[in-house]
Tab-separated table of C-alpha atoms and ligand atoms in Angstrom:
chain	number	residue	atom	x	y	z
R	1	MET	CA	0.000	0.000	0.000
R	2	LYS	CA	1.357	3.419	-1.005
R	3	THR	CA	0.758	6.377	1.318
R	4	THR	CA	1.339	10.099	0.786
R	5	LEU	CA	1.114	12.623	3.610
R	6	LYS	CA	-0.752	15.833	2.753
R	7	THR	CA	-0.420	18.795	5.097
R	8	ASN	CA	-1.897	21.605	3.017
R	9	ILE	CA	-5.581	20.641	2.903
R	10	THR	CA	-7.667	23.032	5.012
R	11	VAL	CA	-11.019	22.718	6.747
R	12	LYS	CA	-12.332	25.107	4.092
R	13	ASP	CA	-11.181	22.757	1.306
R	14	ILE	CA	-12.696	19.736	2.998
R	15	CYS	CA	-16.019	21.463	3.659
R	16	ALA	CA	-16.403	22.818	0.111
R	17	GLY	CA	-19.602	21.280	-1.241
R	18	PHE	CA	-20.269	19.449	2.036
R	19	VAL	CA	-23.557	17.567	1.985
R	20	TYR	CA	-25.136	16.034	5.062
R	21	SER	CA	-28.102	13.696	4.765
R	22	GLU	CA	-30.458	13.949	7.725
R	23	LEU	CA	-32.392	10.979	6.394
R	24	GLU	CA	-29.424	8.633	6.254
R	25	GLY	CA	-27.729	10.299	9.229
R	26	LYS	CA	-24.440	10.696	7.443
R	27	GLY	CA	-22.104	13.121	5.737
R	28	LEU	CA	-21.996	12.397	2.009
R	29	PHE	CA	-19.498	14.533	0.088
R	30	GLY	CA	-16.776	17.154	0.525
R	31	LEU	CA	-13.623	18.519	-1.097
R	32	SER	CA	-15.644	20.076	-3.916
R	33	GLY	CA	-17.248	16.755	-4.768
R	34	LYS	CA	-13.970	14.828	-4.945
R	35	LEU	CA	-14.396	13.206	-1.543
R	36	THR	CA	-16.927	10.559	-0.521
R	37	ILE	CA	-17.180	10.945	3.232
R	38	GLN	CA	-19.125	7.837	4.094
R	39	PRO	CA	-18.544	4.969	1.728
R	40	GLU	CA	-21.087	2.187	2.139
R	41	TYR	CA	-18.837	0.103	4.374
R	42	GLN	CA	-18.584	2.927	6.886
R	43	ARG	CA	-20.721	3.295	9.957
R	44	ASN	CA	-23.424	5.919	10.335
R	45	TYR	CA	-22.570	9.251	11.912
R	46	ILE	CA	-22.575	8.721	15.674
R	47	TYR	CA	-20.753	11.755	17.069
R	48	ALA	CA	-24.088	13.564	17.398
R	49	SER	CA	-25.690	10.727	19.377
R	50	ASP	CA	-24.054	11.588	22.723
R	51	GLY	CA	-25.887	14.911	22.952
R	52	GLY	CA	-23.281	16.494	20.719
R	53	LYS	CA	-20.367	16.401	23.199
R	54	ARG	CA	-18.005	14.813	20.725
R	55	GLU	CA	-18.813	17.073	17.791
R	56	GLN	CA	-18.473	20.087	20.075
R	57	ALA	CA	-15.057	18.752	21.174
R	58	VAL	CA	-13.906	18.578	17.550
R	59	ILE	CA	-14.688	22.281	17.018
R	60	GLU	CA	-13.114	23.309	20.323
R	61	SER	CA	-9.951	21.413	19.420
R	62	VAL	CA	-9.695	23.385	16.188
R	63	LEU	CA	-10.334	26.718	17.936
R	64	ASN	CA	-7.653	25.904	20.502
R	65	GLY	CA	-5.165	24.796	17.858
R	66	TYR	CA	-5.066	21.195	19.135
R	67	PRO	CA	-4.294	18.496	16.586
R	68	LEU	CA	-7.285	16.519	15.316
R	69	GLY	CA	-5.216	13.445	14.633
R	70	LEU	CA	-4.481	11.655	11.406
R	71	ILE	CA	-7.077	11.322	8.708
R	72	TYR	CA	-6.858	8.653	6.019
R	73	PHE	CA	-8.182	8.908	2.481
R	74	ASN	CA	-8.380	6.022	0.072
R	75	LYS	CA	-7.564	7.100	-3.479
R	76	VAL	CA	-10.213	5.459	-5.645
R	77	GLY	CA	-9.618	7.253	-8.944
R	78	LYS	CA	-7.960	10.254	-10.489
R	79	ASP	CA	-8.785	13.035	-8.035
R	80	GLN	CA	-11.406	10.862	-6.296
R	81	PHE	CA	-11.140	9.865	-2.654
R	82	GLU	CA	-13.035	8.059	0.077
R	83	VAL	CA	-12.538	8.672	3.778
R	84	LEU	CA	-11.091	5.548	5.368
R	85	ASP	CA	-10.624	6.988	8.826
R	86	GLY	CA	-11.724	10.409	10.028
R	87	GLN	CA	-15.254	10.593	8.724
R	88	GLN	CA	-16.713	11.380	12.146
R	89	ARG	CA	-14.331	14.333	12.505
R	90	ILE	CA	-14.902	15.548	8.941
R	91	THR	CA	-18.664	15.268	9.323
R	92	SER	CA	-18.478	17.303	12.563
R	93	LEU	CA	-16.534	20.038	10.763
R	94	GLY	CA	-18.898	20.026	7.793
R	95	ARG	CA	-21.978	20.067	9.970
R	96	PHE	CA	-20.606	22.966	11.998
R	97	VAL	CA	-19.651	25.244	9.109
R	98	THR	CA	-23.060	24.610	7.535
R	99	ASP	CA	-24.792	25.634	10.800
R	100	LYS	CA	-26.202	22.182	11.594
R	101	PHE	CA	-25.266	22.545	15.264
R	102	ALA	CA	-24.010	25.218	17.666
R	103	ILE	CA	-21.240	25.131	20.244
R	104	LYS	CA	-21.347	26.724	23.674
R	105	ASP	CA	-18.972	29.658	24.050
R	106	GLU	CA	-17.108	30.600	27.265
R	107	ASN	CA	-20.246	32.325	28.594
R	108	GLY	CA	-22.434	29.301	27.929
R	109	ASN	CA	-24.163	30.910	24.947
R	110	GLU	CA	-24.975	28.870	21.877
R	111	GLN	CA	-22.902	29.890	18.916
R	112	TYR	CA	-23.483	28.931	15.328
R	113	PHE	CA	-20.688	29.222	12.799
R	114	SER	CA	-22.436	31.955	10.826
R	115	GLY	CA	-22.798	34.033	14.011
R	116	MET	CA	-19.152	33.778	15.071
R	117	ALA	CA	-16.621	36.608	14.952
R	118	GLN	CA	-14.777	36.777	11.630
R	119	ASP	CA	-11.402	35.926	13.145
R	120	LYS	CA	-12.795	32.763	14.723
R	121	GLN	CA	-14.444	31.707	11.470
R	122	LYS	CA	-11.158	32.308	9.696
R	123	LYS	CA	-9.227	30.295	12.277
R	124	ILE	CA	-11.500	27.290	11.716
R	125	LEU	CA	-11.514	27.512	7.914
R	126	GLU	CA	-7.742	27.937	7.629
R	127	THR	CA	-6.834	25.075	9.933
R	128	THR	CA	-4.882	22.460	8.014
R	129	LEU	CA	-5.417	18.747	8.524
R	130	LEU	CA	-2.957	15.866	8.502
R	131	ILE	CA	-4.161	13.583	5.763
R	132	TYR	CA	-2.660	10.363	4.478
R	133	GLU	CA	-3.694	9.439	0.968
R	134	CYS	CA	-3.514	5.686	0.590
R	135	GLU	CA	-3.399	3.723	-2.629
R	136	GLY	CA	-3.661	-0.023	-2.637
R	137	THR	CA	-5.689	-3.017	-3.652
R	138	GLU	CA	-9.134	-3.417	-2.163
R	139	SER	CA	-7.994	-6.296	0.032
R	140	GLU	CA	-4.949	-4.368	1.281
R	141	ILE	CA	-7.111	-1.417	2.214
R	142	LYS	CA	-9.721	-3.572	3.888
R	143	GLU	CA	-7.197	-5.627	5.799
R	144	TRP	CA	-5.692	-2.425	7.081
R	145	PHE	CA	-9.079	-0.922	7.866
R	146	LYS	CA	-9.918	-4.006	9.891
R	147	THR	CA	-6.926	-3.457	12.135
R	148	ILE	CA	-7.477	0.197	13.019
R	149	ASN	CA	-9.731	1.715	15.579
R	150	ILE	CA	-11.427	4.956	14.776
R	151	VAL	CA	-10.493	7.599	17.325
R	152	GLY	CA	-12.823	7.542	20.319
R	153	VAL	CA	-15.203	4.774	19.339
R	154	PRO	CA	-13.701	1.429	18.299
R	155	LEU	CA	-15.550	-0.388	15.558
R	156	ASN	CA	-17.599	-3.274	16.857
R	157	GLU	CA	-17.657	-6.734	15.328
R	158	GLN	CA	-20.496	-6.054	12.893
R	159	GLU	CA	-19.070	-2.721	11.741
R	160	LEU	CA	-15.833	-4.529	10.912
R	161	LEU	CA	-17.713	-7.274	9.078
R	162	ASN	CA	-19.623	-4.632	7.092
R	163	ALA	CA	-16.294	-3.104	6.084
R	164	VAL	CA	-14.702	-6.406	5.134
R	165	TYR	CA	-17.699	-7.693	3.125
R	166	SER	CA	-18.893	-4.368	1.732
R	167	GLY	CA	-21.057	-4.563	-1.364
R	168	PRO	CA	-24.690	-4.534	-2.453
R	169	PHE	CA	-25.730	-7.067	0.189
R	170	VAL	CA	-24.402	-4.957	3.085
R	171	THR	CA	-25.936	-1.827	1.559
R	172	LYS	CA	-29.381	-3.464	1.405
R	173	GLY	CA	-28.992	-4.928	4.882
R	174	LYS	CA	-28.160	-1.569	6.387
R	175	GLU	CA	-31.019	0.110	4.506
R	176	TRP	CA	-33.472	-2.221	6.227
R	177	PHE	CA	-31.952	-3.168	9.576
R	178	SER	CA	-29.745	-0.166	10.411
R	179	ASN	CA	-32.210	2.519	9.503
R	180	SER	CA	-33.791	4.325	12.441
R	181	GLN	CA	-36.615	5.475	10.125
R	182	ASN	CA	-37.788	1.866	9.766
R	183	ALA	CA	-41.180	1.675	11.499
R	184	ASN	CA	-40.545	-1.931	12.609
R	185	ILE	CA	-37.723	-0.995	14.968
R	186	GLN	CA	-40.044	-0.534	17.914
R	187	LYS	CA	-41.588	-3.967	17.507
R	188	TRP	CA	-38.170	-5.581	17.043
R	189	SER	CA	-36.881	-3.845	20.155
R	190	ALA	CA	-39.037	-6.106	22.318
R	191	TYR	CA	-36.798	-9.000	21.263
R	192	ILE	CA	-33.466	-7.449	20.350
R	193	LYS	CA	-31.073	-5.489	22.507
R	194	GLY	CA	-28.784	-2.815	21.157
R	195	SER	CA	-28.815	0.136	18.822
R	196	VAL	CA	-29.784	0.505	15.200
R	197	ASN	CA	-26.817	2.785	14.462
R	198	ARG	CA	-24.307	0.342	15.876
R	199	GLN	CA	-25.647	-2.410	13.577
R	200	ASP	CA	-27.071	-4.566	16.388
R	201	PHE	CA	-30.323	-5.413	14.554
R	202	TRP	CA	-28.512	-6.276	11.328
R	203	HIS	CA	-26.049	-8.324	13.394
R	204	THR	CA	-28.838	-10.276	15.097
R	205	ALA	CA	-30.661	-10.923	11.809
R	206	LEU	CA	-27.449	-12.288	10.295
R	207	ASP	CA	-26.665	-14.302	13.415
R	208	TRP	CA	-30.037	-16.037	13.258
R	209	VAL	CA	-30.103	-16.857	9.564
R	210	SER	CA	-26.477	-18.031	9.565
R	211	LYS	CA	-26.760	-19.990	12.845
R	212	GLY	CA	-23.903	-17.921	14.212
R	213	LYS	CA	-21.620	-18.168	11.160
R	214	ILE	CA	-21.977	-14.516	10.179
R	215	GLY	CA	-18.655	-14.061	8.378
R	216	GLU	CA	-19.168	-17.137	6.199
R	217	TYR	CA	-22.698	-16.090	5.379
R	218	MET	CA	-21.739	-12.528	4.458
R	219	SER	CA	-18.914	-13.782	2.293
R	220	ALA	CA	-21.214	-16.167	0.399
R	221	HIS	CA	-23.895	-13.513	-0.158
R	222	ARG	CA	-21.637	-10.504	-0.594
R	223	TYR	CA	-22.705	-9.718	-4.175
R	224	ASP	CA	-26.392	-10.603	-3.762
R	225	ASN	CA	-28.719	-7.811	-4.778
R	226	ASN	CA	-31.272	-8.644	-2.130
R	227	ILE	CA	-31.499	-9.688	1.512
R	228	ASP	CA	-34.734	-11.659	1.138
R	229	GLU	CA	-33.489	-14.734	2.967
R	230	VAL	CA	-32.277	-12.687	5.960
R	231	LYS	CA	-35.544	-10.749	6.123
R	232	ASN	CA	-37.756	-13.816	5.781
R	233	TYR	CA	-35.932	-15.761	8.431
R	234	PHE	CA	-35.859	-12.798	10.782
R	235	ASP	CA	-39.607	-12.144	10.364
R	236	THR	CA	-40.350	-15.840	10.869
R	237	VAL	CA	-38.506	-15.906	14.193
R	238	ILE	CA	-40.099	-12.701	15.470
R	239	ASP	CA	-43.604	-13.785	14.360
R	240	TRP	CA	-43.119	-17.183	15.995
R	241	ALA	CA	-42.023	-15.633	19.302
R	242	SER	CA	-44.791	-13.056	19.363
R	243	ALA	CA	-47.444	-15.668	18.560
R	244	ILE	CA	-46.440	-17.875	21.509
R	245	PHE	CA	-45.691	-15.190	24.076
R	246	GLU	CA	-48.537	-12.707	23.995
R	247	ASP	CA	-47.236	-10.693	26.940
R	248	VAL	CA	-44.221	-8.507	26.190
R	249	GLU	CA	-41.779	-8.672	29.094
R	250	SER	CA	-38.493	-6.797	29.417
R	251	GLU	CA	-36.647	-10.103	30.006
R	252	MET	CA	-37.436	-11.094	26.396
R	253	ARG	CA	-34.968	-8.568	25.070
R	254	GLY	CA	-31.741	-10.084	23.863
R	255	LEU	CA	-32.725	-13.745	24.309
R	256	GLU	CA	-31.353	-16.138	21.694
R	257	TRP	CA	-34.611	-16.224	19.756
R	258	GLY	CA	-32.954	-17.699	16.690
R	259	ARG	CA	-31.722	-20.707	18.650
R	260	LEU	CA	-35.036	-21.041	20.502
R	261	TYR	CA	-36.891	-21.034	17.181
R	262	GLU	CA	-34.621	-23.732	15.741
R	263	THR	CA	-35.011	-25.891	18.845
R	264	TYR	CA	-38.723	-25.549	19.532
R	265	HIS	CA	-40.617	-24.396	16.444
R	266	LYS	CA	-41.931	-27.894	15.656
R	267	ASN	CA	-43.834	-28.007	18.957
R	268	SER	CA	-47.272	-26.496	19.302
R	269	TYR	CA	-48.259	-24.172	22.105
R	270	ASP	CA	-51.471	-22.691	23.424
R	271	PRO	CA	-50.758	-18.979	23.942
R	272	LYS	CA	-53.416	-18.741	26.673
R	273	LYS	CA	-51.786	-21.554	28.677
R	274	VAL	CA	-48.356	-20.074	28.039
R	275	SER	CA	-49.553	-16.747	29.347
R	276	ALA	CA	-51.009	-18.307	32.510
R	277	GLU	CA	-47.779	-20.236	33.124
R	278	MET	CA	-45.754	-17.052	32.621
R	279	HIS	CA	-47.806	-15.170	35.184
R	280	ARG	CA	-47.445	-18.000	37.688
R	281	LEU	CA	-43.659	-18.122	37.260
R	282	TYR	CA	-43.240	-14.333	37.323
R	283	ALA	CA	-45.077	-14.310	40.646
R	284	ASP	CA	-43.033	-17.178	42.134
R	285	PRO	CA	-40.413	-15.770	44.533
R	286	TYR	CA	-38.243	-18.885	44.147
R	287	VAL	CA	-37.582	-18.212	40.469
R	288	LYS	CA	-34.302	-16.316	40.416
R	289	ASN	CA	-33.710	-16.273	36.649
R	290	ARG	CA	-36.684	-14.770	34.860
R	291	ARG	CA	-34.888	-14.793	31.517
R	292	GLY	CA	-34.961	-18.591	31.756
R	293	ILE	CA	-38.766	-18.691	31.988
R	294	PHE	CA	-39.213	-18.513	28.199
R	295	GLU	CA	-37.106	-21.544	27.358
R	296	TYR	CA	-38.444	-23.378	30.424
R	297	ILE	CA	-41.965	-23.063	29.044
R	298	LEU	CA	-40.930	-23.839	25.459
R	299	GLY	CA	-39.268	-27.026	26.716
R	300	GLY	CA	-42.462	-28.216	28.422
R	301	SER	CA	-41.787	-26.822	31.944
R	302	ARG	CA	-39.308	-29.543	32.879
R	303	ASP	CA	-35.783	-28.170	33.099
R	304	THR	CA	-35.850	-26.260	36.369
R	305	ARG	CA	-32.133	-25.450	36.045
R	306	LEU	CA	-33.165	-22.743	33.553
R	307	LEU	CA	-35.008	-20.901	36.318
R	308	ASP	CA	-32.175	-21.044	38.859
R	309	VAL	CA	-34.688	-21.828	41.580
R	310	ARG	CA	-33.612	-20.439	44.935
R	311	VAL	CA	-32.319	-23.218	47.147
R	312	PHE	CA	-32.678	-23.706	50.864
R	313	ASP	CA	-30.799	-21.280	53.057
R	314	GLU	CA	-27.845	-22.304	55.198
R	315	ALA	CA	-29.715	-22.278	58.536
R	316	THR	CA	-32.446	-24.561	57.197
R	317	LYS	CA	-29.883	-26.999	55.794
R	318	ARG	CA	-27.935	-27.096	59.111
R	319	ALA	CA	-31.080	-27.716	61.128
R	320	VAL	CA	-32.278	-30.516	58.844
R	321	TYR	CA	-28.783	-32.056	58.834
R	322	ALA	CA	-28.634	-32.080	62.653
R	323	LYS	CA	-32.079	-33.687	62.973
R	324	GLN	CA	-31.417	-36.354	60.312
R	325	THR	CA	-27.972	-37.175	61.742
R	326	ASP	CA	-29.238	-37.549	65.335
R	327	GLU	CA	-31.975	-39.944	64.276
R	328	ALA	CA	-29.615	-41.914	61.994
R	329	LYS	CA	-27.069	-42.386	64.778
R	330	LYS	CA	-29.763	-43.748	67.112
R	331	LYS	CA	-30.921	-46.232	64.468
R	332	LYS	CA	-27.322	-46.965	63.369
R	333	ILE	CA	-28.137	-46.202	59.749
R	334	SER	CA	-26.795	-43.669	57.273
R	335	ASN	CA	-27.898	-40.056	57.649
R	336	CYS	CA	-28.565	-40.051	53.898
R	337	PRO	CA	-32.052	-41.599	53.680
R	338	LEU	CA	-31.294	-43.079	50.258
R	339	CYS	CA	-27.994	-44.642	51.435
R	340	ALA	CA	-29.851	-46.030	54.477
R	341	ILE	CA	-32.200	-48.099	52.320
R	342	SER	CA	-29.437	-49.272	49.987
R	343	HIS	CA	-27.537	-52.498	50.313
R	344	ASP	CA	-24.062	-51.139	49.744
R	345	ALA	CA	-21.200	-50.159	52.040
R	346	ASN	CA	-22.701	-46.734	52.701
R	347	LYS	CA	-25.913	-48.029	54.303
R	348	SER	CA	-24.707	-46.992	57.772
R	349	LYS	CA	-22.350	-44.183	56.767
R	350	ILE	CA	-22.656	-40.872	58.608
R	351	TRP	CA	-21.845	-38.163	56.066
R	352	GLN	CA	-20.346	-34.806	57.038
R	353	PHE	CA	-22.461	-31.704	56.419
R	354	ASN	CA	-20.260	-30.640	53.506
R	355	GLU	CA	-20.617	-34.076	51.889
R	356	MET	CA	-24.357	-33.557	51.515
R	357	ASP	CA	-26.732	-31.346	49.531
R	358	ALA	CA	-30.258	-30.130	50.166
R	359	ASP	CA	-33.083	-31.685	48.190
R	360	HIS	CA	-36.760	-30.874	47.778
R	361	VAL	CA	-38.687	-33.924	49.067
R	362	SER	CA	-41.519	-32.982	46.780
R	363	ALA	CA	-40.025	-31.414	43.662
R	364	TRP	CA	-40.296	-27.652	43.282
R	365	SER	CA	-41.499	-28.107	39.706
R	366	LYS	CA	-44.442	-30.149	41.015
R	367	GLY	CA	-45.376	-27.515	43.549
R	368	GLY	CA	-43.009	-28.485	46.384
R	369	ALA	CA	-42.177	-25.543	48.640
R	370	THR	CA	-38.721	-24.323	49.525
R	371	SER	CA	-39.299	-24.581	53.291
R	372	ALA	CA	-37.716	-26.736	56.019
R	373	LYS	CA	-40.623	-29.181	55.936
R	374	ASN	CA	-39.869	-30.000	52.315
R	375	CYS	CA	-36.087	-30.184	52.796
R	376	GLN	CA	-34.020	-33.314	53.163
R	377	MET	CA	-30.258	-33.711	53.070
R	378	LEU	CA	-28.872	-36.303	50.670
R	379	CYS	CA	-25.302	-37.375	50.061
R	380	LYS	CA	-23.967	-35.613	46.968
R	381	THR	CA	-24.134	-38.756	44.837
R	382	HIS	CA	-27.785	-39.405	45.590
R	383	ASN	CA	-28.694	-35.763	45.260
R	384	ARG	CA	-27.121	-35.602	41.811
R	385	ALA	CA	-28.883	-38.811	40.784
R	386	LYS	CA	-32.221	-37.394	41.856
R	387	GLY	CA	-31.484	-34.326	39.807
R	388	ASN	CA	-34.721	-32.448	40.110
R	389	ARG	CA	-34.634	-29.831	42.794
P	401	ZN	ZN1	-26.783	-41.384	49.795
């Protein structure tokens, strides 16, 4: 890869012909039309999403004469460039000189570029930037891009994948899944955690359809002109989940719905019964893991490990141990009731407290309470064999 350092390009040059798209949330062009600020493999503009602190910081740096750091351009043709690294900073500059946002001056007053003193305007426009122009093959550029972090906000996994597999497929995917104007986002948000801008919905959709092999999938579909398969699969999963679970609970967000769909979609469920079961479990104080309720129900309400049911407290266990051990010693049998009725060497063994575990006499899943009356101590082997707490 060939690189050339340019030190004579000013903010004024960069911002000539600057276009910002409110709809797409990104800076489009600069440098009198010679510069593409956000090529399709780039992320959306996110400096404005923190209440504008970062874009304000960019302008203050310039006014104070602080360096803005290196900016990288990719030379894509004669006198044609794309921003490889620095698009957030360039977009902040462009948005400021076109009066898209104001900064706070030393007195706390909002100041737009057009309302600033001439000397301050001049200082901003005449600031020169440190720009590396890079020339190389697509794979060289992308390999390099993959290894850098953009100042301030490192690229996340999906943003890197979008860069590496850029093309029509990624463009379409972002248009649908990374577009905050998409009216479906609110519905999807009941099931998916994360932000549209940071590609979390697109990432989840790809994760589901590819069964976790996102890179392979994106590589195979890179030049597809549609994302029909991703959309169809995604809609199928969401429709399936919303048909079974009529109540929307906050614990649904971010569950592995793709995996749950694959595992359970051949079973049939009665949404009314599911809803009743949900309410019962949400009201049960012994259920520690509410996120596990969904798979517990899908699996036929059997695997209580998913619910992380609260076990007996230490005092209860000690009391039950003492009572069982006293009685066992009198009868000269094991203090593990299951060992006591066995015919092996342990039938009269007195186990130590730490060699035993608490067990629900009547299983919790069948309505057994988590109280002393329903507690018995078993040796660890028998407790594990019984399994169901
Ligand atoms: Zn035993």
